[in-house]
Coordinates of C-alpha atoms (C1' of nucleotides) in Angstrom, one line a residue:
Chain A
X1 CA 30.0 -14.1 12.7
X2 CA 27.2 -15.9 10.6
X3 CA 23.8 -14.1 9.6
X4 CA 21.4 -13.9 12.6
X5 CA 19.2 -15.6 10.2
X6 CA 19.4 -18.6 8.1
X7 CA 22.8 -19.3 7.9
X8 CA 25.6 -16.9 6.0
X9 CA 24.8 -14.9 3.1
X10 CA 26.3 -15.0 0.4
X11 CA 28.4 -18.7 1.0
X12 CA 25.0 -20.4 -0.7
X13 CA 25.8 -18.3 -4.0
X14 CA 27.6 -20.4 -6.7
X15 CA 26.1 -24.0 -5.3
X16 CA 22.9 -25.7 -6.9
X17 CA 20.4 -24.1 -5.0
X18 CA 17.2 -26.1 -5.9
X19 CA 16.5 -29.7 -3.2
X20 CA 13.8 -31.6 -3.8
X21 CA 13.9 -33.5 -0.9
X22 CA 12.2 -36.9 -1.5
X23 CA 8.3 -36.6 -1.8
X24 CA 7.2 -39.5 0.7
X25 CA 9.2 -39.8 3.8
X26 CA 8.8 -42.3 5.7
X27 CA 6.9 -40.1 8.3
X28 CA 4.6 -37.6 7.4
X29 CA 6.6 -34.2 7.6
X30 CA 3.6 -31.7 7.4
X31 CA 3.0 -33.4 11.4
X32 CA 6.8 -32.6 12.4
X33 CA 6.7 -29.1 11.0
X34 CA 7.8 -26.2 13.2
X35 CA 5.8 -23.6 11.2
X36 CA 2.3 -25.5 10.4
X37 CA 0.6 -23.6 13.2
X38 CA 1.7 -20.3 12.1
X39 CA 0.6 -20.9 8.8
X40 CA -2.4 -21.4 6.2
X41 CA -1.6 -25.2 6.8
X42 CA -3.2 -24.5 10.5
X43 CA -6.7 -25.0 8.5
X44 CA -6.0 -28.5 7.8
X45 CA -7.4 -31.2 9.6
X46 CA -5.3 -33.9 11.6
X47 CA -6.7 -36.1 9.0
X48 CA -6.0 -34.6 6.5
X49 CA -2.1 -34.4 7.0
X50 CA -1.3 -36.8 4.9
X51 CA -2.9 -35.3 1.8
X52 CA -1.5 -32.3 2.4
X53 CA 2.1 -34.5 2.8
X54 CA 1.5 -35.4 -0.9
X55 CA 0.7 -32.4 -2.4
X56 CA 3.6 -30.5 -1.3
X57 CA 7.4 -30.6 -1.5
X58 CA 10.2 -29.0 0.3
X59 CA 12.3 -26.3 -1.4
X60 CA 15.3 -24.9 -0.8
X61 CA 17.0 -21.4 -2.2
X62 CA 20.1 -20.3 -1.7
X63 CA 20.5 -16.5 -0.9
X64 CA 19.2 -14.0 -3.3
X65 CA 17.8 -16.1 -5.7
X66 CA 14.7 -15.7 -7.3
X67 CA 11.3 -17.5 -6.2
X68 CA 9.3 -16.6 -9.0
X69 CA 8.5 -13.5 -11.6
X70 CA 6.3 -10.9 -11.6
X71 CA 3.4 -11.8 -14.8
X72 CA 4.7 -14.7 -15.4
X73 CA 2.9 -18.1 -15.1
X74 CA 2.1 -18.5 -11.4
X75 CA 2.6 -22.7 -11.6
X76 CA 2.7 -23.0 -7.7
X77 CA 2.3 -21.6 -4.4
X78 CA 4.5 -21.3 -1.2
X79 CA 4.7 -21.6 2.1
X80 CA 7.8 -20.2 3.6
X81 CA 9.8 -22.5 6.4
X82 CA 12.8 -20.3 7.0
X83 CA 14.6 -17.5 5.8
X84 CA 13.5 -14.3 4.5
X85 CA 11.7 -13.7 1.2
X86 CA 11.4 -10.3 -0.3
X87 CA 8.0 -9.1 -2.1
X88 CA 8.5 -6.6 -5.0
X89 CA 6.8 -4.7 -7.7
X90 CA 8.1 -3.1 -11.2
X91 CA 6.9 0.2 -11.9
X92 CA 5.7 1.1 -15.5
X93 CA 9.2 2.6 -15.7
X94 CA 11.3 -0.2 -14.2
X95 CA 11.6 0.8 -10.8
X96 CA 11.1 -1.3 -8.0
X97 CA 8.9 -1.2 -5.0
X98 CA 9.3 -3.3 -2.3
X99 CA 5.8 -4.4 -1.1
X100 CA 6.8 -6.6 2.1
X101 CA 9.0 -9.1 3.3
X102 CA 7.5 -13.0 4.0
X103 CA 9.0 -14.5 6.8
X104 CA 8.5 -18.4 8.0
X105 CA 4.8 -19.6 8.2
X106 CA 3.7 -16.6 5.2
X107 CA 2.3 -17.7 2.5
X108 CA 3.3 -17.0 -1.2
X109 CA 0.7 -16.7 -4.0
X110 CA -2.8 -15.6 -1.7
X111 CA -4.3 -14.4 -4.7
X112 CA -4.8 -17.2 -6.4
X113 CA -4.3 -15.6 -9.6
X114 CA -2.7 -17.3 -12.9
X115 CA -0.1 -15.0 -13.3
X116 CA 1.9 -14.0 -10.4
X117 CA 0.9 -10.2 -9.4
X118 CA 4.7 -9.7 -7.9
X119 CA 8.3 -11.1 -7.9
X120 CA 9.6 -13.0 -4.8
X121 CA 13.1 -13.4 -4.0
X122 CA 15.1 -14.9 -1.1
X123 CA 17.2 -12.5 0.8
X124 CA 18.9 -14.9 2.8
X125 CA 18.9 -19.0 2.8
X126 CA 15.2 -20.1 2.5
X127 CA 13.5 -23.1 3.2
X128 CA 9.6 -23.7 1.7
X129 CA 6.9 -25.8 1.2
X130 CA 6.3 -25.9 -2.5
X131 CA 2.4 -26.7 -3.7
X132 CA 1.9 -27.0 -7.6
X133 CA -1.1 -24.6 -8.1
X134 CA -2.9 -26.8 -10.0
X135 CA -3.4 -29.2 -6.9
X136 CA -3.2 -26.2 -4.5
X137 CA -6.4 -25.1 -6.5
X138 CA -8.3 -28.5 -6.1
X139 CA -7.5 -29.0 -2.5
X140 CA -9.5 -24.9 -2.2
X141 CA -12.2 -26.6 -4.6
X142 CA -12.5 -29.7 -2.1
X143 CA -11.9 -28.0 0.9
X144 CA -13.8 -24.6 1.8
X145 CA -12.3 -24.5 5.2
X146 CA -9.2 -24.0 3.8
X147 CA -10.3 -21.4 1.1
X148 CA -12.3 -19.8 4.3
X149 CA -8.5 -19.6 5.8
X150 CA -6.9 -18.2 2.7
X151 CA -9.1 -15.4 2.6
X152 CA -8.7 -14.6 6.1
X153 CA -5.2 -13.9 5.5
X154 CA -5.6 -12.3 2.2
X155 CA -8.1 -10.0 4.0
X156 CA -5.6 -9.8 6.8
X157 CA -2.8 -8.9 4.3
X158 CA -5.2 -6.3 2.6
X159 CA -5.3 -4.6 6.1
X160 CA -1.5 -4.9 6.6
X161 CA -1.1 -3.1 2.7
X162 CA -3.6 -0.6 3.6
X163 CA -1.9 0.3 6.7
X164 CA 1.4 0.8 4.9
X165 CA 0.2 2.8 2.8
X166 CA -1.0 4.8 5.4
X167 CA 2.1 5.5 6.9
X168 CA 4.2 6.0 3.8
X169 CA 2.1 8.8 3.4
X170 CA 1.7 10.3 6.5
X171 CA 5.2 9.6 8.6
X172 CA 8.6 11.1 8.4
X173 CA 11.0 8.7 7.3
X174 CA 12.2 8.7 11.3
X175 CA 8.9 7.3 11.9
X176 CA 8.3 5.0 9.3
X177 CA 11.8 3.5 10.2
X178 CA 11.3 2.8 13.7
X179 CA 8.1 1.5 12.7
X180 CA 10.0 -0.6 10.6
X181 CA 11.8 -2.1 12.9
X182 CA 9.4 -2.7 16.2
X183 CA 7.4 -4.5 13.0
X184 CA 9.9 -6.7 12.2
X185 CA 10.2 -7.4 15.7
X186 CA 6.6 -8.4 16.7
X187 CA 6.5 -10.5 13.4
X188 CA 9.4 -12.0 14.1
X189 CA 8.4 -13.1 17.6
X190 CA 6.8 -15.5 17.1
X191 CA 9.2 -17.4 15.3
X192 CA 12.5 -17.2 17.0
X193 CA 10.9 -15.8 20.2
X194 CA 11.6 -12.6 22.5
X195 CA 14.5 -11.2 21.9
X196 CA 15.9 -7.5 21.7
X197 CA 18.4 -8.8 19.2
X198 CA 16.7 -8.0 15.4
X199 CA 18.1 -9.6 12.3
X200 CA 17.7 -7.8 9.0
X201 CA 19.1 -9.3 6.9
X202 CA 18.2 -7.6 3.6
X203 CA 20.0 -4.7 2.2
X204 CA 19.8 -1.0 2.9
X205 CA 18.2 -1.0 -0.6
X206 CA 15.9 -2.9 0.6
X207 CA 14.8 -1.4 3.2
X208 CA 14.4 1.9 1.4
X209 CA 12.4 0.5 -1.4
X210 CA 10.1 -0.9 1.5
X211 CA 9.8 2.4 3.1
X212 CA 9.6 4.7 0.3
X213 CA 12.7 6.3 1.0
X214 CA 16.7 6.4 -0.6
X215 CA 19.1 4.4 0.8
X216 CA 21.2 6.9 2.4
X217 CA 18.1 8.2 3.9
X218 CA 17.5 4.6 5.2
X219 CA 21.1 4.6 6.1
X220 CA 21.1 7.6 7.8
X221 CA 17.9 7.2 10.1
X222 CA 19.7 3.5 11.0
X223 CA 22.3 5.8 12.2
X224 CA 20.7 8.2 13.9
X225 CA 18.9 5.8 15.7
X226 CA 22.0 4.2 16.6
X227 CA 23.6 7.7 18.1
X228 CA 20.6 8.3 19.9
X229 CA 21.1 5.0 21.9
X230 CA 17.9 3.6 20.9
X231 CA 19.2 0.4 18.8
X232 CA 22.7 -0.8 18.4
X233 CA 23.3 -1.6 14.6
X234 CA 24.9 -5.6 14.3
X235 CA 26.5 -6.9 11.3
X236 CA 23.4 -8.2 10.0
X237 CA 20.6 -7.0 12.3
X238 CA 20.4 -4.3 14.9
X239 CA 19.9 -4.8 18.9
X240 CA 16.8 -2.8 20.1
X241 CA 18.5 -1.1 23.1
X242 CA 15.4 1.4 24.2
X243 CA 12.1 0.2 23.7
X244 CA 10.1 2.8 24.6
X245 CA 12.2 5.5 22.6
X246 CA 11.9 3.5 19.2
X247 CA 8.2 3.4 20.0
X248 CA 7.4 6.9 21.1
X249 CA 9.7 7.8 18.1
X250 CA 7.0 5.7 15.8
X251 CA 3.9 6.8 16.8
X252 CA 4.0 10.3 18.7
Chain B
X1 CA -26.4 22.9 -12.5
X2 CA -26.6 19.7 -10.6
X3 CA -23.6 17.1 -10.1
X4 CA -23.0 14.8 -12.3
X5 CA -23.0 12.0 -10.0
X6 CA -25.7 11.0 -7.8
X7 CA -27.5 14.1 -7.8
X8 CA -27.2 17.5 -5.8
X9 CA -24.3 16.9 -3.3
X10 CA -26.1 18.8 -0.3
X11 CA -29.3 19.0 -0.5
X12 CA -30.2 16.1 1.2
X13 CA -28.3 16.9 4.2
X14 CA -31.3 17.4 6.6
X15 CA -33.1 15.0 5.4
X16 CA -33.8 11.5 7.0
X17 CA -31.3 9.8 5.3
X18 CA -32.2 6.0 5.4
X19 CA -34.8 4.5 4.2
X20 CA -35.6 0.7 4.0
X21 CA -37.8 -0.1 1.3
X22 CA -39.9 -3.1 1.3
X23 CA -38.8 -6.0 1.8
X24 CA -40.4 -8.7 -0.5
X25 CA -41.3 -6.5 -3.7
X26 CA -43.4 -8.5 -6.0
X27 CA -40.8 -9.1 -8.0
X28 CA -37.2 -10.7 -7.7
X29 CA -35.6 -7.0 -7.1
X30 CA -32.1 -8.9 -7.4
X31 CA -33.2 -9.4 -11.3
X32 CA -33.1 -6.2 -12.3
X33 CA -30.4 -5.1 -10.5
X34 CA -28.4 -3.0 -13.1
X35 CA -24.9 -3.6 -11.2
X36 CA -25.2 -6.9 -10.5
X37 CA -23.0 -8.4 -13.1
X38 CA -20.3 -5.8 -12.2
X39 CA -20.4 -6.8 -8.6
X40 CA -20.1 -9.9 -6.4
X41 CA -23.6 -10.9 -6.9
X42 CA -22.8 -12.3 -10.2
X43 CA -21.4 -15.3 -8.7
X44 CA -24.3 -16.1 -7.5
X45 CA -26.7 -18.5 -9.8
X46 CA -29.7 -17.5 -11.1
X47 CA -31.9 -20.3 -8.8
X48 CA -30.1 -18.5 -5.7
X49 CA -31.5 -14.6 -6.7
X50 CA -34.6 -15.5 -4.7
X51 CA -32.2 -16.3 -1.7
X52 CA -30.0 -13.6 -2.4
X53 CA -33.3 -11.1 -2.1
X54 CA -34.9 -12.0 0.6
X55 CA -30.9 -11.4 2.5
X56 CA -30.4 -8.1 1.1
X57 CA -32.5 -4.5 1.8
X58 CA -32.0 -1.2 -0.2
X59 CA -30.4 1.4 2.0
X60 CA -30.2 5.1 1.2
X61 CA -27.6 7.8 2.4
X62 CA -27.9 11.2 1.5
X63 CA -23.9 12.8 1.0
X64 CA -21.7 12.6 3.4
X65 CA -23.2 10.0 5.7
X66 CA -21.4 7.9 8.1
X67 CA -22.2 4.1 6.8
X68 CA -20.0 2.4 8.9
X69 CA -17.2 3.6 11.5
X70 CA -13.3 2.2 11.6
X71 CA -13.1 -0.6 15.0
X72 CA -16.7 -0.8 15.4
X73 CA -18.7 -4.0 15.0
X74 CA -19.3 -4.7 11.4
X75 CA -23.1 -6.0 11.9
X76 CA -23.4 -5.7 7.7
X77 CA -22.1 -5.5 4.8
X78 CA -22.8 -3.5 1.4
X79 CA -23.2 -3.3 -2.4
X80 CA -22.8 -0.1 -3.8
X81 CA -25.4 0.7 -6.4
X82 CA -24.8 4.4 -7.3
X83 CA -23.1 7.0 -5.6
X84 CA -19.8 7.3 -4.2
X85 CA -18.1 6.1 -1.0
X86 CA -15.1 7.4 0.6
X87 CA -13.1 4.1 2.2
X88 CA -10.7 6.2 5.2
X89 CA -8.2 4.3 7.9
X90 CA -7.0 6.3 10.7
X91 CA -3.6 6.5 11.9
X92 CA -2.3 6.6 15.6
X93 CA -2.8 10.1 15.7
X94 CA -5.5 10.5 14.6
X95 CA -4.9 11.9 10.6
X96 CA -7.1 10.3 8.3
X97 CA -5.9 8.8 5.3
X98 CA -8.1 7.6 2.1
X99 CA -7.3 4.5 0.9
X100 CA -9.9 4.5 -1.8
X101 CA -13.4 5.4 -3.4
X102 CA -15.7 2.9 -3.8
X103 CA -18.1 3.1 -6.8
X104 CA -21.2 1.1 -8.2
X105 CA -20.9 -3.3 -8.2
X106 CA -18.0 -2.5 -5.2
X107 CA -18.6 -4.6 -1.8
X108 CA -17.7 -2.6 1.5
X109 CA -16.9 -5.8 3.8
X110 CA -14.2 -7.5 1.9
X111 CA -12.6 -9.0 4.9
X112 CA -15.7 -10.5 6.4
X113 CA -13.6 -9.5 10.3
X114 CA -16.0 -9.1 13.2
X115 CA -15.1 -5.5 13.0
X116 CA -14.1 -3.0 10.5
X117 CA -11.0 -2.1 9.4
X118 CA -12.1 0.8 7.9
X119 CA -14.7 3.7 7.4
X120 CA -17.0 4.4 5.2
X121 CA -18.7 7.3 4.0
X122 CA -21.1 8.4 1.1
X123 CA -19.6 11.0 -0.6
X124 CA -22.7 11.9 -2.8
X125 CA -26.3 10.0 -2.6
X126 CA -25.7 6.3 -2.6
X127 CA -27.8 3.6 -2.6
X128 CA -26.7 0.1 -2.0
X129 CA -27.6 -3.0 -0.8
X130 CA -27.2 -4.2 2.7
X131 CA -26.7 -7.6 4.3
X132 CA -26.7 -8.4 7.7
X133 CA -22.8 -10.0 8.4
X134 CA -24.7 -12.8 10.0
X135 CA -27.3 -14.0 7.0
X136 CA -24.1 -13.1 4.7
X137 CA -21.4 -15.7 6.5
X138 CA -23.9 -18.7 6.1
X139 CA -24.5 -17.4 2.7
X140 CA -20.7 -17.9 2.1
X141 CA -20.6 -21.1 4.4
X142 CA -23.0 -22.4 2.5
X143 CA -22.2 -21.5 -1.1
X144 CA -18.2 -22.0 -1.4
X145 CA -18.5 -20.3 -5.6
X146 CA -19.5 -17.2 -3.3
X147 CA -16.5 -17.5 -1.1
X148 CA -14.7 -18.0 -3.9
X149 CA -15.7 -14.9 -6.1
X150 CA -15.2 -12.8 -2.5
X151 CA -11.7 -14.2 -2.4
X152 CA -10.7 -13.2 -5.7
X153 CA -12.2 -9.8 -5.5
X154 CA -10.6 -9.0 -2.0
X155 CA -6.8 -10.5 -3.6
X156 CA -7.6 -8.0 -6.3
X157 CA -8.1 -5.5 -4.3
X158 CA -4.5 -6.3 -2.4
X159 CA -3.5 -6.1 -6.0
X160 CA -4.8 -2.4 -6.3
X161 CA -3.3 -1.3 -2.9
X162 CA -0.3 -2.7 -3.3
X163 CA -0.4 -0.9 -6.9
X164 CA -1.3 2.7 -4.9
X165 CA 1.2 2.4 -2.5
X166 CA 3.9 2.2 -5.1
X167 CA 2.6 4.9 -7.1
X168 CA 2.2 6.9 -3.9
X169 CA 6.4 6.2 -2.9
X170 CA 7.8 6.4 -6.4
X171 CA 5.8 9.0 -8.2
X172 CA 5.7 13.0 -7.8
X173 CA 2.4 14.7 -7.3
X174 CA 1.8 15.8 -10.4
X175 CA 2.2 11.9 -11.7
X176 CA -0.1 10.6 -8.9
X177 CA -3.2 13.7 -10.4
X178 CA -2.9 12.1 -14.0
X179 CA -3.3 8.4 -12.6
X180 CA -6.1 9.0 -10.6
X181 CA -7.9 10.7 -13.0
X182 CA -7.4 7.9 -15.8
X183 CA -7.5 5.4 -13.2
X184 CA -11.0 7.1 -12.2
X185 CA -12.2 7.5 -15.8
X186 CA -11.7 3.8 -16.2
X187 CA -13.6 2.4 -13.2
X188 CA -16.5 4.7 -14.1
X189 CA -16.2 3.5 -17.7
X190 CA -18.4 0.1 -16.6
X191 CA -21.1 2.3 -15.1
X192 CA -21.5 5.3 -17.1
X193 CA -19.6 4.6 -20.1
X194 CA -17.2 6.4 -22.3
X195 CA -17.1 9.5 -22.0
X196 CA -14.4 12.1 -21.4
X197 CA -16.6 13.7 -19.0
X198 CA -15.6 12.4 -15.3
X199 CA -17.4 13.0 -12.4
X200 CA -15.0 13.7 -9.3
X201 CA -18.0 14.8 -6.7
X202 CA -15.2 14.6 -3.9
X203 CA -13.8 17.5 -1.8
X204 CA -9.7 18.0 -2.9
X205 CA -9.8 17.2 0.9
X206 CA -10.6 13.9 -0.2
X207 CA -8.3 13.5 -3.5
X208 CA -5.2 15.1 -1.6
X209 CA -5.6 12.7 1.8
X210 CA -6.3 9.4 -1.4
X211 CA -3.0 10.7 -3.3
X212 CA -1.0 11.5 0.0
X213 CA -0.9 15.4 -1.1
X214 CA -2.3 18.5 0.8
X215 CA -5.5 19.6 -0.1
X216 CA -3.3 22.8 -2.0
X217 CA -1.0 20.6 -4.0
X218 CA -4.1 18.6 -5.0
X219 CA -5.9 22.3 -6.3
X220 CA -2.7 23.3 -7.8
X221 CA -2.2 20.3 -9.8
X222 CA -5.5 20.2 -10.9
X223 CA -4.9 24.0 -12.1
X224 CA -1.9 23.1 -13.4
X225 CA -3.3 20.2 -15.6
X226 CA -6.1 22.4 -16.8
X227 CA -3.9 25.5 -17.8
X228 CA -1.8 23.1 -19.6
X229 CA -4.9 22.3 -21.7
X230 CA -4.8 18.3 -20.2
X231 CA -8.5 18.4 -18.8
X232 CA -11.5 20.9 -18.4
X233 CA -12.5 21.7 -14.4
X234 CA -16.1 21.6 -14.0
X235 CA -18.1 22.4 -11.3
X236 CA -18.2 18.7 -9.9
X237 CA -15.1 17.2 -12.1
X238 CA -13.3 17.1 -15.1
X239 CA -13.5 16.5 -18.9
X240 CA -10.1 15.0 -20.4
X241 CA -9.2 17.3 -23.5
X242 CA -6.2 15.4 -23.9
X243 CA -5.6 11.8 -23.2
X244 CA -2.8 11.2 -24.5
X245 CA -0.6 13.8 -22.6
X246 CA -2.5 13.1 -19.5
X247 CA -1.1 9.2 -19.7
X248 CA 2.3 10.3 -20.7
X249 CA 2.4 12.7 -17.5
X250 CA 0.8 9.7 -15.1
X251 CA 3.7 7.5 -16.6
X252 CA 7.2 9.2 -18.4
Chain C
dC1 C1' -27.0 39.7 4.9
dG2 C1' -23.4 37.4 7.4
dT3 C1' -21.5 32.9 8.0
dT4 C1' -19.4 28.7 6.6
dG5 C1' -17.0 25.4 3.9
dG6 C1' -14.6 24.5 -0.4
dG7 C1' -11.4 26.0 -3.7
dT8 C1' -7.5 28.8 -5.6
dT9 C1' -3.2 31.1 -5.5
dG10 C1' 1.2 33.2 -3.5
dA11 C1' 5.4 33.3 -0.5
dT12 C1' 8.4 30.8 2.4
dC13 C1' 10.6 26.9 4.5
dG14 C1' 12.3 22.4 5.5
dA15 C1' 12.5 17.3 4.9
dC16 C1' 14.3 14.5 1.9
dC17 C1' 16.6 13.6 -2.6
dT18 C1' 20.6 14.0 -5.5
dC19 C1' 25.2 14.0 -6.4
dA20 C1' 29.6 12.8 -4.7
dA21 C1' 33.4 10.9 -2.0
dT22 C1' 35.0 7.4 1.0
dA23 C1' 34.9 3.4 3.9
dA24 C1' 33.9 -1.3 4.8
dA25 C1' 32.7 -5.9 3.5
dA26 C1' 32.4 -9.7 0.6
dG27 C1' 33.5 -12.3 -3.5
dT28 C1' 37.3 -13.7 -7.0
dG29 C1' 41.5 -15.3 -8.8
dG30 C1' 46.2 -16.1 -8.3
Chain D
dC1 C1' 47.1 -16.1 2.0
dC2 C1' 47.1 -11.6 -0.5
dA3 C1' 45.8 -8.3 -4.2
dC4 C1' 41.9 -7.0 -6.9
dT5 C1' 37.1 -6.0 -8.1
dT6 C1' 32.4 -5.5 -6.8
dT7 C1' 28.9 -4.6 -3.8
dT8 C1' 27.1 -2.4 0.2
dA9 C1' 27.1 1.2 3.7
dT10 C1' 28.2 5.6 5.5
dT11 C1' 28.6 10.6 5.5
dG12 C1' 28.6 15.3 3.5
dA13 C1' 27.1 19.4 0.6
dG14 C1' 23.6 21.4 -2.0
dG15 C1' 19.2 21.5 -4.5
dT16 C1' 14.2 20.8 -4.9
dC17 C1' 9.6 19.2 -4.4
dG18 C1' 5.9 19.7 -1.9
dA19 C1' 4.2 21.2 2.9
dT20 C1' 3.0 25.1 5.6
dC21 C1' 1.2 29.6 6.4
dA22 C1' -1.7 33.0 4.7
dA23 C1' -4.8 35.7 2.0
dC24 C1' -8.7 35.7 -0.9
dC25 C1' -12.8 34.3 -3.8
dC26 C1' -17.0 32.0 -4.4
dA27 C1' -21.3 29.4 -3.8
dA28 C1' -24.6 27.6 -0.6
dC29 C1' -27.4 28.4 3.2
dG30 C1' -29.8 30.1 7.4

DNA sequence: CGTTGGGTTGATCGACCTCAATAAAAGTGG
DNA sequence: CCACTTTTATTGAGGTCGATCAACCCAACG
């Protein structure tokens, strides 16, 4: 069986990995896109499509490849179209911290900043829109509706962090990893729609560096859960079997 | 002897607490703001001060005052001019968790939302400036180098959080007490200067729920740093004896 | 003077990490 | 396709960091 998500894994590995699909289609693909409404791109006018059209070009990385670098030279922003992307940190000493996962409609590089404040990498297949920052940074100049947008999400995001760090502190690992998955569920939703079957398609790792725990704790709790009859784990996902349970386990 | 910070932490209780001083001074009170190139407010060009004046009022709370409650409806929002202000999110069940201190030139309001995401409270005498959310928005509709500045603060502030919350996962408690208190000392530095002598006017209430310790762990690493000759407790903070060892304990 | 809230210190306990072994899955080369 | 290596996941045993429970001190205050 393939990846719940964005095709199989690790097939993508040893091909080029980098399309630039031609820059002016014959239609204008920001109108056709599945995600614009989900996304920062939901601030632009009807009108101004086609602007947007030129500015940006689509992207493709294979699995696990890198996006861009934490402090180096943030030369463009994303907007992600499919797959999974996975946020991290480096730690004074080298370790990692995983500060989120962007799915499809998140945007990469809300800070605006010249050098990028974290490293993005795909975890599985990923599709993106690709805006040079330099442009991305006039169209915010010309356009304040957009800017106004942008820092609604970055102010969203801000909340999002806050919260997480709120429950890293406070929750048992049992907790923060059913909150972990009902998350991934709600934000998932709203792309490939209700369903009580979950992909996850990053690593145990992963997951632990997300939630501030090892990865044989993270193992472990996926197991528990499973044992308890509360999720069923799939090769590349898990099914959420008891609603209520997984929820009463992450809040109560 | 008195606090180092904003005066005698609780004498002020049962006083009246706010008070709104005039309106329209004769002069341009926005000009001799001390703060105001540390803050927001330096965005904003010296034809507009007028403008920004006759938005803004000076607001007083004595310690430990309520400025503005988690959920509610954020009908301002604030400069900090002195004091300290204790930033708290609530989780599910109702533990509170700190997710930071703001000090002098910091804006409560970041995320301009209709209501707040988090609360505030004055931990000693503060004074700041308030704008009705209102008069503020148009400001910022109307003067995008505004937005602009608010947008970069609030994505350095995601910076910051994201920053805490992998300190919080990867680092032990005794790690966590060294980086606050250098992390501390160097926010101050802008207001008070350098100096080794760091006010900390918060309870270890406060300190242990910021670092994700209990208020115990927080006293004993305090103790601990002290005994080891690292810092100096006084009655309402610290003096660092020995920088360098304190930064090789907050990293190493 | 008693009360109250903050701070310090000690003893005990448990959640989670560390270390270790094994299993399962995926990529590699013939 | 099959052997081989590498990576990821699972499970167990034991250790430890920090939480919990508890006692006590001290300053502020009515």
């Amino acid at each position: 069986m393939h990846g719940l998500f964005g095709g199989p894994k690790r097939q993508v590995f040893n091909k080029a990995y980098v399309h630039l699909l031609p820059e002016k289609p014959a239609t204008i693909k920001c109108e056709a896109c599945r995600i614009r409404n989900l996304s920062l791109c939901d601030a632009i006018l009807p009108s101004e499509l086609q602007e947007l059209d030129e500015l940006s070009s689509e992207i493709e990385f294979g699995a696990n490849k890198n996006i861009f670098d934490q402090d180096e030279l943030a030369d463009a922003v994303f907007n992600i179209v499919s797959g999974v992307v996975r946020l991290s940190k480096l730690s004074a000493d080298g370790r990692r911290q995983i500060v989120g996962f962007a799915l499809p409609g998140d945007f990469l590089g809300l800070s605006m900043t010249k050098h990028n404040v974290l490293s993005a990498e795909s975890v599985t297949l990923t599709r993106a829109c690709r805006f040079p920052s330099v442009a991305f940074s006039e169209l915010l100049q010309k356009k304040p509706h957009v800017l106004r947008r942008l820092h609604s999400i970055t102010s969203d995001q801000l909340t999002l962090v806050q919260y997480q760090m709120v429950a890293l502190n406070r929750n048992t690992v049992e907790q923060r990893m059913a909150t972990f998955i009902l998350t991934m569920r709600d934000r998932l939703r709203r792309t490939i729609g209700e369903s009580n079957e979950l992909p996850l398609p990053m690593t145990r790792r992963d997951i632990g560096d997300f939630l501030g725990m090892t990865i044989e704790t993270a193992s472990r709790e996926m197991s528990k859960l499973a044992k308890a009859g509360v999720i069923l784990l799939k090769s590349n996902g898990v099914s959420i079997i008891d609603e209520g349970r997984l929820k009463r386990l992450a809040f109560g």
